Tab-separated table of C-alpha atoms in Angstrom:
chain	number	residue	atom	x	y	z
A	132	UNK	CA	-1.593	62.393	-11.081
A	133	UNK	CA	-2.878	59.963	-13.566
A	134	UNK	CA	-0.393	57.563	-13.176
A	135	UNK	CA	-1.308	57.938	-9.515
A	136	UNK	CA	-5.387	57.696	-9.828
A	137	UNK	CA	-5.029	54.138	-11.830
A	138	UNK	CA	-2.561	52.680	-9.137
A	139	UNK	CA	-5.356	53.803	-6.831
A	140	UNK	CA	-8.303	52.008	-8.500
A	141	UNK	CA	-6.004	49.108	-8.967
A	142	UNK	CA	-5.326	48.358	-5.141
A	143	UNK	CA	-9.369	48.937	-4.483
A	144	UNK	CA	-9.860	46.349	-6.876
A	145	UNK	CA	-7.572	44.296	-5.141
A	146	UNK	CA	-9.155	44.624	-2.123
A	147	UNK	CA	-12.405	44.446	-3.325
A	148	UNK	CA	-11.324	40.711	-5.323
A	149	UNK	CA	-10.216	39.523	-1.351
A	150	UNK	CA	-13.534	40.173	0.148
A	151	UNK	CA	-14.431	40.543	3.661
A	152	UNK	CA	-12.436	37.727	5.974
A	153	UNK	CA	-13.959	33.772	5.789
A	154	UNK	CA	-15.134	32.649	8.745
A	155	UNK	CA	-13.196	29.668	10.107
A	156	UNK	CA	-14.313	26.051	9.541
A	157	UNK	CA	-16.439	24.625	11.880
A	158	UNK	CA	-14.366	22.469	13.703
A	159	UNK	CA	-15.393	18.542	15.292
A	160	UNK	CA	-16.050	18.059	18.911
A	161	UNK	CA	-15.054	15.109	19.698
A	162	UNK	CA	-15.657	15.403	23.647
A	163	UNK	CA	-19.335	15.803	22.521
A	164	UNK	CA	-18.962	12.771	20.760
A	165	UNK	CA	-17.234	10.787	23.060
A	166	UNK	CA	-19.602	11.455	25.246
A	167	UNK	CA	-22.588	10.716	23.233
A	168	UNK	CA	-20.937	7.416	22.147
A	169	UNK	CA	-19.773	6.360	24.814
A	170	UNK	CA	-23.310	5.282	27.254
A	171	UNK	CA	-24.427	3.575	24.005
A	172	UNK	CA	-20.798	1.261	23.331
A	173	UNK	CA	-21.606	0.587	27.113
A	174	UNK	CA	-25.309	-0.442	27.116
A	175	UNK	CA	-24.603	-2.381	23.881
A	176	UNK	CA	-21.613	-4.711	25.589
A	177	UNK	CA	-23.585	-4.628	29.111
A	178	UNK	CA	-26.815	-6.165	27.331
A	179	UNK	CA	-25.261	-8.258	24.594
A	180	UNK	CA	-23.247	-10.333	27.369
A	181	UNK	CA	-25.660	-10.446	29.908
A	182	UNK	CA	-28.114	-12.158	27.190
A	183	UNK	CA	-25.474	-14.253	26.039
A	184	UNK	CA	-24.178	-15.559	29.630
A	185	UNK	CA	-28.034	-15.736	29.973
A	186	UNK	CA	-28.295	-18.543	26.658
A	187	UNK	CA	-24.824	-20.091	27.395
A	188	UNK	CA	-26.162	-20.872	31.103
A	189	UNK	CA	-29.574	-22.358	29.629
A	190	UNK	CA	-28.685	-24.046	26.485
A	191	UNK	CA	-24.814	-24.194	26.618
A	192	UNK	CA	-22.614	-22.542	23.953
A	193	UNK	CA	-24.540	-23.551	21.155
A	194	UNK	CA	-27.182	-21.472	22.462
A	195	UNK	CA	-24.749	-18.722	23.168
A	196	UNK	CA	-24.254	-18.670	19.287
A	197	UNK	CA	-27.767	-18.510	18.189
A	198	UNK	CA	-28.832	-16.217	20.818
A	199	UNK	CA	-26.034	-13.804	20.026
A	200	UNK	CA	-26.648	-13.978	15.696
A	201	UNK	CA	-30.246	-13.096	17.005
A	202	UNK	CA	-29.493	-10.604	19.704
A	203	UNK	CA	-26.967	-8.304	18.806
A	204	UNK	CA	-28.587	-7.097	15.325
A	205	UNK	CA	-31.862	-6.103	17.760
A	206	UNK	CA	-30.017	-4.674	20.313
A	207	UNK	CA	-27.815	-2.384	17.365
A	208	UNK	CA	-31.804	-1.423	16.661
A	209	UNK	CA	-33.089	-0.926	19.219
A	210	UNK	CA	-30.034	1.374	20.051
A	211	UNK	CA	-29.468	3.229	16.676
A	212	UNK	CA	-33.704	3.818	16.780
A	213	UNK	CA	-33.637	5.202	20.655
A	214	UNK	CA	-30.307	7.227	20.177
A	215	UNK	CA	-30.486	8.840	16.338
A	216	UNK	CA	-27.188	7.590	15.483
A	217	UNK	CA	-26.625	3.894	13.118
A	218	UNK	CA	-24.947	1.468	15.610
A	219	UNK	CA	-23.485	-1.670	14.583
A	220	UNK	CA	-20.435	-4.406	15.042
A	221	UNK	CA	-17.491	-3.911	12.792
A	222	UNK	CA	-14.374	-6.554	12.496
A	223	UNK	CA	-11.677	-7.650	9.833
A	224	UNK	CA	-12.504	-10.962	11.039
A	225	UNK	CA	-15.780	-11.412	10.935
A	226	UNK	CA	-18.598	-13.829	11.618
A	227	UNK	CA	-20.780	-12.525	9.053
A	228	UNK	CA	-19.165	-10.755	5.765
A	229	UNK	CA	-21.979	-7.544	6.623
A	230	UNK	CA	-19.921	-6.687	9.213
A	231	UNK	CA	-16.354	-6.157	7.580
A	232	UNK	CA	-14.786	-2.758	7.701
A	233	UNK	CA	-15.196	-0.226	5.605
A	234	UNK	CA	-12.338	1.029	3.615
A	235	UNK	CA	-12.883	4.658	4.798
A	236	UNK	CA	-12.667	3.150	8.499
A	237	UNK	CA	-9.882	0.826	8.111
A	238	UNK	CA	-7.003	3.339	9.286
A	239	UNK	CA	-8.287	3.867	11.943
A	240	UNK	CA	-9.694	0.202	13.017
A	241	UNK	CA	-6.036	-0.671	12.158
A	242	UNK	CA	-5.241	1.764	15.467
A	243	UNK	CA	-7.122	-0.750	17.772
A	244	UNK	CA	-5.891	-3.363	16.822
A	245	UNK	CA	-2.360	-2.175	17.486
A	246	UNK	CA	-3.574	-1.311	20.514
A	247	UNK	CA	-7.047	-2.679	21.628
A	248	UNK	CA	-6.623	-1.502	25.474
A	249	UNK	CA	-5.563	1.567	26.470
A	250	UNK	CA	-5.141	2.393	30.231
A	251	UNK	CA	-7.558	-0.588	31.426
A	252	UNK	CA	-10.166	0.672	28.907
A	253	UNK	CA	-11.021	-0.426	25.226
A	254	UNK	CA	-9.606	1.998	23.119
A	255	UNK	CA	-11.556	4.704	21.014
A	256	UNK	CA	-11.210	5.811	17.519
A	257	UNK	CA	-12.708	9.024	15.607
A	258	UNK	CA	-13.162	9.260	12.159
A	259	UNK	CA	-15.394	11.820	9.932
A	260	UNK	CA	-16.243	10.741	6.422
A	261	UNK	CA	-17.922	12.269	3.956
A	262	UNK	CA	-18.405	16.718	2.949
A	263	UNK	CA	-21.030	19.252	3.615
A	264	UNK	CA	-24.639	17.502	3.924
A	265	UNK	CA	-22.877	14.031	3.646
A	266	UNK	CA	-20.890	14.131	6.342
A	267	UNK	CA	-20.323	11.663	9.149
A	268	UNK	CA	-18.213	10.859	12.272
A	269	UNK	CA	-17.546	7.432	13.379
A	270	UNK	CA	-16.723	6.401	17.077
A	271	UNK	CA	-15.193	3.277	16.980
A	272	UNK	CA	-14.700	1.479	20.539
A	273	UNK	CA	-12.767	-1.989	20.512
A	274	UNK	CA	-13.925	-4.791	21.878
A	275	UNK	CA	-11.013	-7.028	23.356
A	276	UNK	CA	-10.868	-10.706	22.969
A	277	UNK	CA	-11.933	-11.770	26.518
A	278	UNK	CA	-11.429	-15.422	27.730
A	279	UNK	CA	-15.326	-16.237	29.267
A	280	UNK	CA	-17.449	-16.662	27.677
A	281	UNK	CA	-15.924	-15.399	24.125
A	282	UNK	CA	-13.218	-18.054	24.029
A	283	UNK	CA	-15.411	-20.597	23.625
A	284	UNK	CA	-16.817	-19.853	20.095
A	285	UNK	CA	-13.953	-17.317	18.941
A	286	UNK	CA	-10.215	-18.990	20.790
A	287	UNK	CA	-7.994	-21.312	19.315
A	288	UNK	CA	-9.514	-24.650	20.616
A	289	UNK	CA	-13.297	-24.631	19.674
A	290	UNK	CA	-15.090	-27.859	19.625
A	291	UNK	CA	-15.926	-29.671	16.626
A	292	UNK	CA	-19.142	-30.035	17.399
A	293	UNK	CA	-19.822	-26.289	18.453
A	294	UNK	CA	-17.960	-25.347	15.271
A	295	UNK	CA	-19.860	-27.559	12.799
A	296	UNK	CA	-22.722	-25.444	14.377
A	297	UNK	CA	-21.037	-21.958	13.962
A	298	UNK	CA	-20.393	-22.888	10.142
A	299	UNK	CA	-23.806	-23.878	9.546
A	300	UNK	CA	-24.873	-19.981	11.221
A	301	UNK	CA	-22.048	-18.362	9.300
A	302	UNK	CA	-21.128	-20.478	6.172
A	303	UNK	CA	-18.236	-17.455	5.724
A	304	UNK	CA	-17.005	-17.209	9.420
A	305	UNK	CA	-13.773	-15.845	10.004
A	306	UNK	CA	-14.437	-14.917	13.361
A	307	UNK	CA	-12.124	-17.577	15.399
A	308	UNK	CA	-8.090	-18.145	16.106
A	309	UNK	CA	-8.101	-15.255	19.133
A	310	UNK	CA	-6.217	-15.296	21.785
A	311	UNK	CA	-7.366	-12.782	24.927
A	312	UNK	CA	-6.457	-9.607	24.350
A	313	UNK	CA	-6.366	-9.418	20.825
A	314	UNK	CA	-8.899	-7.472	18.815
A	315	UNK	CA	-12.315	-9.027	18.216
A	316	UNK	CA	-13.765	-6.738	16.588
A	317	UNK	CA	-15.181	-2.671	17.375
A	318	UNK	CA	-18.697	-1.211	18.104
A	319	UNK	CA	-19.128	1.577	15.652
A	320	UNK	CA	-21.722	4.175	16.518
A	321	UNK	CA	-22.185	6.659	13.540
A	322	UNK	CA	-23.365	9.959	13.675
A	323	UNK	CA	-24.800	13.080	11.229
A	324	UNK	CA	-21.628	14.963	11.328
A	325	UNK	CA	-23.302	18.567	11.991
A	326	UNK	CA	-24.361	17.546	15.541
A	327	UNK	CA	-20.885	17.840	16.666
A	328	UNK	CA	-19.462	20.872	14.523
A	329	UNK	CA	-18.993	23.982	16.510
């Protein structure tokens, strides 16, 4: 009966050491993400080009360049400030050394440009960073090399002239050598991670 009575007490303290069940992890939704992220990739390509066909048509492609150094850091703003979420331009080669890739993104920015289009659309990425408080998720949409108007400042056969100008803008300026199609570079729109756990 002893013997018995001690077994006893040792299985409720067992069972008393597991606890009551964990509730699972909260788990990412990425269709709320996508489709947060998405509208604002969208607006951001849909304004920066129509501003810089705007400057190319009044000034030429030298314009093009200054208006778009200018115009895509206040659009990112103006974006990032309206939406709650930090928008900016991401690429490995860059135009200015701000916008290189982050280590924690590079996996995944190394996924579009395997691939930049999928299905007649840029290609997305998802990434969450970061633990508890500190976390993030990343939405990462490529932007494809396209021949007008980005060949002109970032193809294979920029003139001199127009490049002189680029290096004087970017004195580190990687950004050129593309051919259409390739990877220019990705819109990342980053978010606080909790707005998409469930």
């Amino acid at each position: 009966m002893i013997k018995h009575g001690w077994a006893a007490l040792a299985l409720a303290a067992l069972v008393g050491c597991a606890g009551e069940p964990q509730p699972p992890a909260p788990t990412l939704d990425e269709a709320a993400v996508i489709a947060a992220s998405v509208p604002i990739a969208q607006s951001f390509q849909a304004e920066l080009k129509a501003q810089l066909q705007a400057a190319i048509a009044a000034g030429g492609a030298k314009g093009g360049v200054s208006v778009c150094q200018q115009a895509a850091p206040a659009i990112a703003a103006a974006q990032s400030e309206a939406s709650g979420a930090e928008v900016s331009r991401i690429a490995a080669k860059h135009r200015n050394p701000a916008g290189g890739v982050p280590d924690d993104l590079a996996q995944a920015y190394a996924a579009l440009a395997a691939a930049p289009v999928v299905e007649g659309k840029p290609n997305r990425q998802i990434v969450q960073t970061g633990e508890g408080a500190d976390a993030r998720v990343h939405f990462l949409s490529a932007i494809p090399m396209q021949e007008q108007p980005c060949s002109v400042c970032h193809g294979t056969n920029i003139d001199p002239d127009l490049k002189a100008h680029i290096d004087q803008l970017y004195p580190a300026d990687l950004a050129t050598g593309f051919q259409p199609g390739e990877l220019r570079g990705a819109l990342l729109v980053s978010w606080d991670a909790a707005r998409f756990l469930k």
